[in-house]
Coordinates of C-alpha atoms and ligand atoms in Angstrom, one line a residue:
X5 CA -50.7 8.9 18.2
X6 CA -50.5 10.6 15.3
X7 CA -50.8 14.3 17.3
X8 CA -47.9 13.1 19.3
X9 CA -45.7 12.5 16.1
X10 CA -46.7 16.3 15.1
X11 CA -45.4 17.3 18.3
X12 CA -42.0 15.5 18.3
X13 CA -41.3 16.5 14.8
X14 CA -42.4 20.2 15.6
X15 CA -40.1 20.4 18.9
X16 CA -37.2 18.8 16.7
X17 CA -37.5 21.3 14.0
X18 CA -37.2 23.7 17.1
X19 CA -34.5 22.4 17.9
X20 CA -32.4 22.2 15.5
X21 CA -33.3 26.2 14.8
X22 CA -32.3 26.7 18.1
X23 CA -30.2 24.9 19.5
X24 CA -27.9 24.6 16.2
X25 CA -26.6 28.1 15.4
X26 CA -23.2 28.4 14.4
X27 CA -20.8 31.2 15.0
X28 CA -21.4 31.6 11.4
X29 CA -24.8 31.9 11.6
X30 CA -25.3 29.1 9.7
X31 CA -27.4 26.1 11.4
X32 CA -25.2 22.5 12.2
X33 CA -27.4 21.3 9.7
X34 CA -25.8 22.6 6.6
X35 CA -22.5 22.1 7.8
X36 CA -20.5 19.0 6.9
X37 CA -19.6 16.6 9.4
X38 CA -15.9 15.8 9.5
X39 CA -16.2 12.5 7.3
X40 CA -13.9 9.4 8.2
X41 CA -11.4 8.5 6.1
X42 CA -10.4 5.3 5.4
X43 CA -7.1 4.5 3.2
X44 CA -7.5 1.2 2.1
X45 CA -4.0 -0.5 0.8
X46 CA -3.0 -3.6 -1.1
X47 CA 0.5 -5.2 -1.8
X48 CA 1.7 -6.1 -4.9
X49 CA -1.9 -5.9 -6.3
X50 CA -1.2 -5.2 -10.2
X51 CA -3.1 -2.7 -12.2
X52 CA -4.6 -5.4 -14.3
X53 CA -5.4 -7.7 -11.2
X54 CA -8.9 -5.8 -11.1
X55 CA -11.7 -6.9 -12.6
X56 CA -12.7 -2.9 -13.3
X57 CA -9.0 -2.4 -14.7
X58 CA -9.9 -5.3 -17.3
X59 CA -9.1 -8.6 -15.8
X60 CA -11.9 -11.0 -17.1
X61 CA -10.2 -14.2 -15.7
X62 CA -9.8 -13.1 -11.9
X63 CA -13.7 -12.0 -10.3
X64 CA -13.0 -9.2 -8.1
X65 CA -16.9 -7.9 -7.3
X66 CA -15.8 -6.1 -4.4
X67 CA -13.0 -4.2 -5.7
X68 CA -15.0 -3.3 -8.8
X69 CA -18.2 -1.9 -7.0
X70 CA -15.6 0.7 -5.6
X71 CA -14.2 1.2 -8.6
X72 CA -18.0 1.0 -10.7
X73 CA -19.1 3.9 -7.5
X74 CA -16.6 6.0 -7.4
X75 CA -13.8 7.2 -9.6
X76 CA -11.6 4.4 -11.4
X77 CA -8.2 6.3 -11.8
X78 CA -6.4 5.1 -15.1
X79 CA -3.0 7.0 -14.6
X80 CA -3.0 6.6 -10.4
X81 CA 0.5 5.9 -9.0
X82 CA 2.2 4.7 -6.2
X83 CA 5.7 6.7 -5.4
X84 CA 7.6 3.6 -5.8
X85 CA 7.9 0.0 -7.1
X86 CA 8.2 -1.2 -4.0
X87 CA 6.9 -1.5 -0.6
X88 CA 8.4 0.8 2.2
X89 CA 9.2 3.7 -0.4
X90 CA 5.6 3.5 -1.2
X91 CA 4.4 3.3 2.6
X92 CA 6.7 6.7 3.3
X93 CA 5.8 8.7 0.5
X94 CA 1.9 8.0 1.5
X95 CA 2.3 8.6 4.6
X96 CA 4.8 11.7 4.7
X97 CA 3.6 13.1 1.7
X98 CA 7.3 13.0 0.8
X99 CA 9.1 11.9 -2.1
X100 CA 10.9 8.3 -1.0
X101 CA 13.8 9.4 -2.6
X102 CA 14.5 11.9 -0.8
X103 CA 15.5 9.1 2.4
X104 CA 18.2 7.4 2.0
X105 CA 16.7 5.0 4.3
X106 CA 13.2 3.9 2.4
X107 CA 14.0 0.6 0.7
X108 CA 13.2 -2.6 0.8
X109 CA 13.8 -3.1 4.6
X110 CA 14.3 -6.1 6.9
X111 CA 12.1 -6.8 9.7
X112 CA 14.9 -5.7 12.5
X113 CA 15.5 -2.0 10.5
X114 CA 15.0 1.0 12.6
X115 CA 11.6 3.2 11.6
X116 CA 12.4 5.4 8.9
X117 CA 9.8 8.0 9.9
X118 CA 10.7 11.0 11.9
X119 CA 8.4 11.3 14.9
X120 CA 9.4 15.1 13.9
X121 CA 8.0 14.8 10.2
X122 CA 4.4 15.7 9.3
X123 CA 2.6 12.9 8.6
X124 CA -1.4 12.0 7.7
X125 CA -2.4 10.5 11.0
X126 CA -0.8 13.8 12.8
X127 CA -2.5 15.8 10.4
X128 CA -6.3 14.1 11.4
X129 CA -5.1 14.1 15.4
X130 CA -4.5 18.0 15.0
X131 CA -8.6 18.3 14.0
X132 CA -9.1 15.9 16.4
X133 CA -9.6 12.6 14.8
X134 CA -8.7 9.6 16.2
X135 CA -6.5 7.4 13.9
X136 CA -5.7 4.3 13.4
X137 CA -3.8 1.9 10.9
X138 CA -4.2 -2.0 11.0
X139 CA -2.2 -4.3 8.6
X140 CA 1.5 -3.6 7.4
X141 CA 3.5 -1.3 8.4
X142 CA 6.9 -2.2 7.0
X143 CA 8.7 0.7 8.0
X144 CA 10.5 -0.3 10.4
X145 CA 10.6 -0.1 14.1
X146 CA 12.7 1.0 17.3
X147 CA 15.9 2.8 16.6
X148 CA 17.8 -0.3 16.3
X149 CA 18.6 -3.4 17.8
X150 CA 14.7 -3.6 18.8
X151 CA 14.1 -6.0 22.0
X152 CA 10.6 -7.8 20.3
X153 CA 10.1 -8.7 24.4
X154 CA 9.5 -5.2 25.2
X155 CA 7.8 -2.1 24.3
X156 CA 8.9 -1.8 20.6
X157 CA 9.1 2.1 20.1
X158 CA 9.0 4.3 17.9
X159 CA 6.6 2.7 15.6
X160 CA 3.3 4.2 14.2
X161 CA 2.2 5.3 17.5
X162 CA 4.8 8.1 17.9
X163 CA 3.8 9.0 13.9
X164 CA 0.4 9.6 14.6
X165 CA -1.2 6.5 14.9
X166 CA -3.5 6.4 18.2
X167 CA -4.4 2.6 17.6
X168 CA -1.9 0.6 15.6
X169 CA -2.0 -3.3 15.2
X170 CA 0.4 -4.4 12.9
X171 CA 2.9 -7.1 11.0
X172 CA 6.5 -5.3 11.3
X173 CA 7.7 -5.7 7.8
X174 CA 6.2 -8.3 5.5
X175 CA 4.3 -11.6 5.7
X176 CA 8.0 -13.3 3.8
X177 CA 10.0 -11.7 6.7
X178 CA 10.4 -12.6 10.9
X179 CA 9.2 -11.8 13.0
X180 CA 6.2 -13.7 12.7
X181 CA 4.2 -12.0 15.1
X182 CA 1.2 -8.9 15.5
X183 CA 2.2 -5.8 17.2
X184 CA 0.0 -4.3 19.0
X185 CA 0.4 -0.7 20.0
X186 CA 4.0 -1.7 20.2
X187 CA 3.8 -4.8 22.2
X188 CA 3.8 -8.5 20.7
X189 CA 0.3 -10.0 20.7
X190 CA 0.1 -13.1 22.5
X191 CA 3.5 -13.4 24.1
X192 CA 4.9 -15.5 26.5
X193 CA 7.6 -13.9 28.3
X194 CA 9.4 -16.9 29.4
X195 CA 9.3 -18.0 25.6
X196 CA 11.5 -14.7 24.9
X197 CA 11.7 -13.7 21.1
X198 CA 15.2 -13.7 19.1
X199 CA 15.5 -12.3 16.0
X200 CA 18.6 -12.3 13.6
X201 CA 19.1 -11.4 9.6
X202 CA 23.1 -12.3 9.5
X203 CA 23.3 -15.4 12.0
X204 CA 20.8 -18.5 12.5
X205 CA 20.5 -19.4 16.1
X206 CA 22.5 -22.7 17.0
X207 CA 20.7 -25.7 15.9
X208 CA 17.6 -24.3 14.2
X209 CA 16.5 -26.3 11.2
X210 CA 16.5 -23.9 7.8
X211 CA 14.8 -23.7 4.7
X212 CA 18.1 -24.5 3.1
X213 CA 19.6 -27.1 5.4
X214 CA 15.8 -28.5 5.9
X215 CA 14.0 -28.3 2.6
X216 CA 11.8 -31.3 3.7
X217 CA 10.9 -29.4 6.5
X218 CA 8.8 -26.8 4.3
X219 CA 6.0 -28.9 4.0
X220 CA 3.4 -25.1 3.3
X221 CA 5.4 -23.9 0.4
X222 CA 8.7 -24.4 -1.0
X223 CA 11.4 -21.7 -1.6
X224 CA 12.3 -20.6 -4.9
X225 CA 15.0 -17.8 -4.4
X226 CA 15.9 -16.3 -1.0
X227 CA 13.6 -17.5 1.9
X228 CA 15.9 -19.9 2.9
X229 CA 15.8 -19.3 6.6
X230 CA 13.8 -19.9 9.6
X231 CA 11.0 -22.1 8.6
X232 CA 7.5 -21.0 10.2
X233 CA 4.3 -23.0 9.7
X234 CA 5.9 -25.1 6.6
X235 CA 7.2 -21.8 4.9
X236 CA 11.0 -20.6 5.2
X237 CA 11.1 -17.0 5.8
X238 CA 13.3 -13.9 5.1
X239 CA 15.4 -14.0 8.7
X240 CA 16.3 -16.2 11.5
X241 CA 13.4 -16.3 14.7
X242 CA 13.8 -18.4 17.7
X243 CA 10.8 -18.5 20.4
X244 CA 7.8 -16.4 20.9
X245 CA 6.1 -19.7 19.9
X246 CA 2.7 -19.1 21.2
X247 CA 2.5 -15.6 19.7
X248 CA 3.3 -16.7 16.1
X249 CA 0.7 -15.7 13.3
X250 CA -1.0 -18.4 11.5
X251 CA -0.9 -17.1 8.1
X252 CA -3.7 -18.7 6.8
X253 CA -6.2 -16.8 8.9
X254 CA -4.0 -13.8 8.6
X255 CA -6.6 -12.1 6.1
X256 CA -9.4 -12.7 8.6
X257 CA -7.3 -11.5 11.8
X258 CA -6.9 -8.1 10.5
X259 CA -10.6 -8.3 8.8
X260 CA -11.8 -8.3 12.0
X261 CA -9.0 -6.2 13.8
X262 CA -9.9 -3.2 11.1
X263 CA -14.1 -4.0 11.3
X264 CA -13.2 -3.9 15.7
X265 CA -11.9 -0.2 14.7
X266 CA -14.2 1.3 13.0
X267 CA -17.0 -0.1 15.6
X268 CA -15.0 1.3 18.4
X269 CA -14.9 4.5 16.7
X270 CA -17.9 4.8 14.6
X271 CA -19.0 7.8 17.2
X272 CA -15.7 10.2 17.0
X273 CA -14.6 11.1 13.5
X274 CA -11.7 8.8 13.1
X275 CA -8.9 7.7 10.1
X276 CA -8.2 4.4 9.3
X277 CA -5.4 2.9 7.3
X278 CA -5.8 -0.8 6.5
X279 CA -3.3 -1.9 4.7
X280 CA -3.9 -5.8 3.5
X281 CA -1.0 -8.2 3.2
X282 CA -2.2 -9.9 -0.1
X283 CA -0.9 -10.5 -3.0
X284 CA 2.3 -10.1 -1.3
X285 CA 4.4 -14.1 -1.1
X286 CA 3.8 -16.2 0.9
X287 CA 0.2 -16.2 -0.7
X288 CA -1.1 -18.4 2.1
X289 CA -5.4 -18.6 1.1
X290 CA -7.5 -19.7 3.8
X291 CA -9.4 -22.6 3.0
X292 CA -12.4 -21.1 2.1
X293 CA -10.7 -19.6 -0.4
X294 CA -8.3 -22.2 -1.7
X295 CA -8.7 -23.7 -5.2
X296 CA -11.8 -20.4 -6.2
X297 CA -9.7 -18.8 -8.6
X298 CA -8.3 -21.6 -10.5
X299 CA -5.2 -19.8 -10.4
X300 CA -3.7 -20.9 -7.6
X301 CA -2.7 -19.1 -4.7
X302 CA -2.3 -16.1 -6.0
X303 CA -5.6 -15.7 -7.7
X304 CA -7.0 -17.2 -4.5
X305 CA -5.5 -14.2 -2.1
X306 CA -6.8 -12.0 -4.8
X307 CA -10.4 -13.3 -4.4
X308 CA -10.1 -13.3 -0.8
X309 CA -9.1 -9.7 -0.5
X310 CA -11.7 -9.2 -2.5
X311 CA -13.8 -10.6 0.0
X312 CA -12.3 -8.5 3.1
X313 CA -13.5 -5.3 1.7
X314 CA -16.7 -6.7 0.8
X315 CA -17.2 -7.9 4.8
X316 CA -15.1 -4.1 6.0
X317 CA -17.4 -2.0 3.8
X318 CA -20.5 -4.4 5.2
X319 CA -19.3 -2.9 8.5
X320 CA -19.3 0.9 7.3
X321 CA -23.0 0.4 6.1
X322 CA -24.0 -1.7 9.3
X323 CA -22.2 0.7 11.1
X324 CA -24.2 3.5 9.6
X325 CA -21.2 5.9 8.6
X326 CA -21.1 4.5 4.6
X327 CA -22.3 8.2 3.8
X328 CA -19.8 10.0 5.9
X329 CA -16.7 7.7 4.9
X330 CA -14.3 8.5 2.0
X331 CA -12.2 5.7 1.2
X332 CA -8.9 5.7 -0.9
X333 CA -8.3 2.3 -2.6
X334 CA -4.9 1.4 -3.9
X335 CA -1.9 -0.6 -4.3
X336 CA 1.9 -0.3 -2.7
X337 CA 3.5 -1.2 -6.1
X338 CA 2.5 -3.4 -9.4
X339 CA 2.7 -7.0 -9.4
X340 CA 4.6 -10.5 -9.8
X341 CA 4.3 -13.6 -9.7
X342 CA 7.0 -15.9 -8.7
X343 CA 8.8 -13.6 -6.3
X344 CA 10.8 -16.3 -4.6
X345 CA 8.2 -19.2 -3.9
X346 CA 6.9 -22.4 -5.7
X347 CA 3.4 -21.4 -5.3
X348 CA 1.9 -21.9 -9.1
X349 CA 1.8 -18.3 -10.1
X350 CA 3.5 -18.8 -13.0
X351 CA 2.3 -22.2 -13.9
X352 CA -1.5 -21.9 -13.0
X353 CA -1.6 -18.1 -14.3
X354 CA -3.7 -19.1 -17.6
X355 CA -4.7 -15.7 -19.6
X356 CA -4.7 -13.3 -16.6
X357 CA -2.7 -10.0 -17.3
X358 CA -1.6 -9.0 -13.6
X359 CA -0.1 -5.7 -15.0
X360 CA -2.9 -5.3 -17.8
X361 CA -1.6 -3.7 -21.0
X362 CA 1.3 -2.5 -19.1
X363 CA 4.9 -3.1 -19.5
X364 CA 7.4 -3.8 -16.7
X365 CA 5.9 -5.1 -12.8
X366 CA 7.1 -4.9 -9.2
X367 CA 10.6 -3.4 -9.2
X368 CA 10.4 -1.8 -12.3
X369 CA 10.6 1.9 -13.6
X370 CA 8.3 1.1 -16.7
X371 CA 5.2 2.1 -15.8
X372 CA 4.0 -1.6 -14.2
X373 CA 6.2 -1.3 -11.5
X374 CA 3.8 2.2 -10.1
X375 CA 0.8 2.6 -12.0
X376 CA -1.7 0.6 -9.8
X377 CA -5.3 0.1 -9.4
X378 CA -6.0 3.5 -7.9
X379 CA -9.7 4.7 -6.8
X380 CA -11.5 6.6 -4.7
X381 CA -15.4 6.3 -3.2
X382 CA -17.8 7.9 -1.0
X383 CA -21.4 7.0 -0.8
X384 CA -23.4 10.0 -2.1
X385 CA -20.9 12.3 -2.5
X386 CA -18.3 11.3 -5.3
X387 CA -19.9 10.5 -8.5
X388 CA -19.5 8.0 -10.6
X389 CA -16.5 8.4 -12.9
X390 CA -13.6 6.8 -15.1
X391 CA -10.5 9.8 -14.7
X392 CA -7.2 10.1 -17.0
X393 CA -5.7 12.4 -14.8
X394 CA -2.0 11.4 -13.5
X395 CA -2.3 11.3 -9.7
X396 CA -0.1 9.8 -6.9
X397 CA -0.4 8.5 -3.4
X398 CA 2.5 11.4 -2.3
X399 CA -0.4 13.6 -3.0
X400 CA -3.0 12.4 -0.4
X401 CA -1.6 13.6 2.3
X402 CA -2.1 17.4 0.9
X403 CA -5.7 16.7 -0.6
X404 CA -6.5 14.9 2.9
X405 CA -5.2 18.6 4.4
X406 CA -7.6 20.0 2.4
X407 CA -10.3 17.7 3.3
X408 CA -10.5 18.4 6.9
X409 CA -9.4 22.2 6.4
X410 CA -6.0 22.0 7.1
X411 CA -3.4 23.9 5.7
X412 CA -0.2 21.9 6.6
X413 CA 1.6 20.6 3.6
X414 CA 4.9 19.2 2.6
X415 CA 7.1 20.0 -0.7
X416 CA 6.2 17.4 -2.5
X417 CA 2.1 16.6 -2.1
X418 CA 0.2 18.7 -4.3
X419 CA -3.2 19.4 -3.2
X420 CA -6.0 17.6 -5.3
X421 CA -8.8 17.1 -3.4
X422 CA -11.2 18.3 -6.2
X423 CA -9.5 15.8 -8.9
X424 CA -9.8 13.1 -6.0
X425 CA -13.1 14.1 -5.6
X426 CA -13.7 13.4 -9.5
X427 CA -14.8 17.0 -9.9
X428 CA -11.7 17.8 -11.9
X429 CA -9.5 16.1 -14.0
X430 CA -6.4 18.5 -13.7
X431 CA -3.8 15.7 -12.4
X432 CA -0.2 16.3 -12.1
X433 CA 2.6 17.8 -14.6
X434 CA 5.2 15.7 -13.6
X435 CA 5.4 13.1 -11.5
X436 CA 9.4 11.3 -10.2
X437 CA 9.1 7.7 -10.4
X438 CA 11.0 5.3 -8.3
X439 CA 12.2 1.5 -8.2
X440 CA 14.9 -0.1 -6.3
X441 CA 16.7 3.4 -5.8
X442 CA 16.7 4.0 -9.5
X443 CA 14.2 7.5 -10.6
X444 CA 12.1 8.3 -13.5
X445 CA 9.8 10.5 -14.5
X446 CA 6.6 11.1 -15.9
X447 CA 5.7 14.5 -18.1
X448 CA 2.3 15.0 -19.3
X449 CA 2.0 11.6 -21.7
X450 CA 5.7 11.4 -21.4
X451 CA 7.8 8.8 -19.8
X452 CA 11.2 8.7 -19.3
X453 CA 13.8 6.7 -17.8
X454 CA 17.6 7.5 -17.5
X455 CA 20.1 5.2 -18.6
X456 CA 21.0 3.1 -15.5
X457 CA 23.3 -0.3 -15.3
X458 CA 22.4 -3.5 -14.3
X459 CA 20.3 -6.1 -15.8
X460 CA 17.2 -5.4 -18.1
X461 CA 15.4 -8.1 -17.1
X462 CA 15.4 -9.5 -13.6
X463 CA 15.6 -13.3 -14.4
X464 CA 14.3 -14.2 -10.7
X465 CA 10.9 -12.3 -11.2
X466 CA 10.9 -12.4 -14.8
X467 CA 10.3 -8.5 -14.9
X468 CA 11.6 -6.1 -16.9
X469 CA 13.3 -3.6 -14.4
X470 CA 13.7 -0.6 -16.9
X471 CA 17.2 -1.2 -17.1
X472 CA 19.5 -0.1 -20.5
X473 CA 22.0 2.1 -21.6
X474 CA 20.6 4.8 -23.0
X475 CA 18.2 7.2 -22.0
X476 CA 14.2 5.8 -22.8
X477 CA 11.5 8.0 -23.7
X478 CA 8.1 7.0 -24.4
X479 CA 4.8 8.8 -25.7
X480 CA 2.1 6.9 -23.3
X481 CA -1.5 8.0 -25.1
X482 CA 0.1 6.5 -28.3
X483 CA 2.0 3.9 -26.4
X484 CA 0.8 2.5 -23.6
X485 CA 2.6 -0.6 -23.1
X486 CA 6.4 0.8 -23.9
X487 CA 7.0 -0.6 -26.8
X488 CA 9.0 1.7 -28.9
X489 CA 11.2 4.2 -27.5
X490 CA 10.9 7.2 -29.5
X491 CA 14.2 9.2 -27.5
X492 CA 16.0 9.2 -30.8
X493 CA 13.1 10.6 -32.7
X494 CA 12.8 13.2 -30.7
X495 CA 15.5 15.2 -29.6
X496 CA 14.0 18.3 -28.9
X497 CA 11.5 16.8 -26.1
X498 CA 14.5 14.7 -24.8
X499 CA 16.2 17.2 -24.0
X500 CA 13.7 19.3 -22.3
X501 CA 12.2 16.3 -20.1
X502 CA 16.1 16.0 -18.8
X503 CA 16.1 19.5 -18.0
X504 CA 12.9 19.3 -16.2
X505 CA 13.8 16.2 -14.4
X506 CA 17.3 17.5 -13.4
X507 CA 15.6 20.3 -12.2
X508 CA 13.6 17.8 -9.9
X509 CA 15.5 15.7 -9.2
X510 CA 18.8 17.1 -9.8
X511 CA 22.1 15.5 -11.6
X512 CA 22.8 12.8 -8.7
X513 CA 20.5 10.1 -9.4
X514 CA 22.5 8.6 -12.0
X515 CA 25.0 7.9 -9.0
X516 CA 22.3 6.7 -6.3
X517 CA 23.8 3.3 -4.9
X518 CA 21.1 1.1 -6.3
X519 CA 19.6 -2.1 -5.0
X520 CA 21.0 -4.4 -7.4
X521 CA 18.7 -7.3 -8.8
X522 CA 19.3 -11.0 -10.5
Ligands
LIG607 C1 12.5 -8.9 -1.8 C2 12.1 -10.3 -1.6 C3 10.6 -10.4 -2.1 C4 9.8 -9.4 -1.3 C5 10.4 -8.0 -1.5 C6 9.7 -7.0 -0.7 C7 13.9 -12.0 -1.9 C8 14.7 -12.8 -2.9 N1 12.9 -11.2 -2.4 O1 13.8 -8.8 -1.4 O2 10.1 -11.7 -1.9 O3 9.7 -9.8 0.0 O4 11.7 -8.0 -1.1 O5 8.4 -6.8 -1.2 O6 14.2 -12.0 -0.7 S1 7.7 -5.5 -0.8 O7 6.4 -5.5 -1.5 O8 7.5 -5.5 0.6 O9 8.5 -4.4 -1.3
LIG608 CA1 4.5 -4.5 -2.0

């Protein structure tokens, strides 16, 4: 026996002398495998919604053994306060800013991404990866007037996706429905789906003519319309009955949609994006999970988001590819709490600090509204390590280039795979800030926010929006939480941060038609 194992091992050393030289002479061996990439993303997860990032009163295990394993970025942004600006600048490596078309959007909007435009799942096809995204998408679909009966096209297949399964636009908004690869999961053709955001279809019951009739949750502002499973939504839907989500196992459907992925593709080198609906209203906890936080719903998502990476990253080590998988961990914008449901955020929220020590939330241009729990992690080969450095998801897409050895690039993502990599802390210089069509700008430890009108705080949400008449400038490392502006105090660096973000951003942003807010 033991002869026999001398033998096998001998003729596999042979063989990998052998049969393993490279062009480059060097042996298979010593070269790196393409690693997977996974891009895991959360909505509306704040900054202080962590347990790594300082919460004490929400348990987040799963999210922190990322964070405790890899490197916990303090100063890691999203592009924008919101949802589809953040989506297309991670994706297109492009400023959101820059399209006039990435805001808020309704579930019937056409995509926003050029199947022209570079994007990170064309970038992994071109070295031969197969991708795949699973979760939101929320940047729109078809090229208007989208027939949900039919093949609904252009979507994330024609912008690099190979496998996409997908909600449209958000968990608030109709359609109610999976998309997968461009076709509605479950449906019934002679059950035909209708979708309106101007006009209700005749007859249909409505969360504002039917409040009695919203027997899940009860709406606060907006999400008046078409009731679905005891929640009003964003929209009018009539039909597709049997291919309506249930939005309590929501969390588990794409679980195991994203778990089915990586099994089916654990062989080829492959890049995921699974983007998680939670925090995000309606906050709809499956049993399991109701009642564990003590904070209500939303606490409850919280811990069971927690609990789908623990289960996907489960499947990476089962799956044996842990090693050879980097994941990206982050949030599409900071966080709120009654954003236009009675769900208990507010009433059940106790001590927890969703946005930490920071000032502003969801929607806003002070730093809540971006700065999010940002970190990245990969078994054995990142170490271990809190960094300072400002980074920002418009910057993956170049770093990811970098990753597999590509040298495509857009304008606006700056290359920092070694900072992502925690093996330097040289973040950005400057960084252009958005929220609801308004821009800011961090420099350095520098933040500043043109005047813009409108209200200062956004009585709905409860947030400070950023909002005022003059120009704000705050010095972060001795102000963190935006307490005093100091633009008066300091002329001099006023003056050169509005150069430098004219020169970014140039002299029209004060005249950018805004998305105004209540
Ligand atoms: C707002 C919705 C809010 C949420 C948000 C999008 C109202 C009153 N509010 O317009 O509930 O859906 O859009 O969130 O309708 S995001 O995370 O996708 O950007
Ligand atoms: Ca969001």
């Amino acid at each position: 026996m033991r002869r026999l194992g001398i033998i096998a091992s001998l003729l596999l050393s042979i063989g990998l002398v052998i049969g393993c030289q490279s062009k480059s002479g060097k042996t298979v061996a010593e070269q790196p495998t393409k690693p997977n990439v996974v891009i895991i993303y959360m909505d509306d997860l704040g900054f202080g919604d962590v347990g790594a990032y300082g919460a004490t009163e929400l348990k987040t295990p799963n999210f922190d053994k990322l964070a405790e394993g890899g490197v916990r970025f303090t100063d890691g942004h999203a592009t924008s306060a919101t949802c589809t600006p953040s989506r297309y600048g991670l994706l297109t490596g492009v400023y959101p800013w820059r399209n006039k078309d990435a805001k808020i959007l309704p579930g019937t909007a056409p995509l926003i991404i050029s199947t022209e435009q570079l994007t990170i799942p064309k970038l992994f096809k071109e070295k031969g990866y197969h991708t795949g995204i699973v979760g939101k998408w929320h940047l729109g679909l078809g090229t208007g007037n989208v027939d949900w009966n039919e093949h609904v096209t252009p979507g994330p297949n024609e912008v690099g996706f190979d496998h996409a399964y997908i909600m449209a636009a958000t968990q608030d908004r109709v359609p109610t429905v999976y998309i997968d690869n461009g076709y509605v999961d479950g449906l019934d053709k002679n059950d035909p789906i209708l979708i309106d955001y101007k006009n209700n279809f005749e007859g249909q019951p409505t969360g504002k003519t039917h409040p009695e009739l919203c027997t899940y949750q009860m709406w606060h502002h907006g999400h008046n319309n078409t009731i679905i499973n005891g929640i009003p939504r964003i929209g009018y839907m009539k039909g597709g009955e049997a291919a309506r989500w249930s939005d309590v196992d929501m969390a588990d459907h794409f679980l195991v949609r994203a778990q089915e992925y990586v099994k089916a593709h654990k062989d080829e080198p492959f890049m995921l994006v699974y983007t998680m609906q939670q925090p995000h209203v309606p906050r709809t906890p499956h049993s399991r999970f109701e009642g564990t936080s003590g904070m209500g719903p939303r606490g409850d998502v919280i811990v069971e988001a927690d609990w789908c990476l623990g289960e996907f990253m489960k499947t990476l080590e089962d799956e044996g590819i842990m090693e050879n998988t980097l994941i990206i961990f982050s949030s599409d914008n900071g966080p709120v709490l009654n954003d236009g449901y009675y769900d208990d955020a507010v009433e059940k929220l106790g001590k927890h600090t969703p946005a930490g020590v920071l000032r502003g939330g969801k929607y806003s241009l002070f730093q809540a509204g971006t700065r999010v729990p940002f970190i990245t992690y990969w078994k054995g080969k990142i170490q271990p390590s809190v960094s300072d450095a400002l980074v920002c998801q418009v910057d993956i897409l170049a770093s990811l280039a970098a990753l597999i050895g590509s040298d495509s690039g857009t304008q606006d993502s700056k290359e920092m795979l070694d900072v992502l990599m925690g093996k330097s802390k040289e973040g950005r210089t400057e960084l252009i800030l958005e929220a609801t069509s308004r821009t800011a700008m961090r420099s350095g430890d520098w933040a500043l926010i043109p005047p813009y009108k409108g209200v200062a705080l956004s009585k709905h949400v409860n947030i400070e929006i950023g909002n005022d008449t003059e120009w704000q400038l705050y010095n972060l490392k001795e102000d963190i939480s935006q307490q005093n502006n100091v633009a008066e105090a300091n002329p001099e660096k006023l003056k050169e941060l509005i150069e430098t973000f004219e020169s970014i951003r140039g002299t029209a942003y004060s005249n950018t038609k805004k998305l105004e807010l209540k």
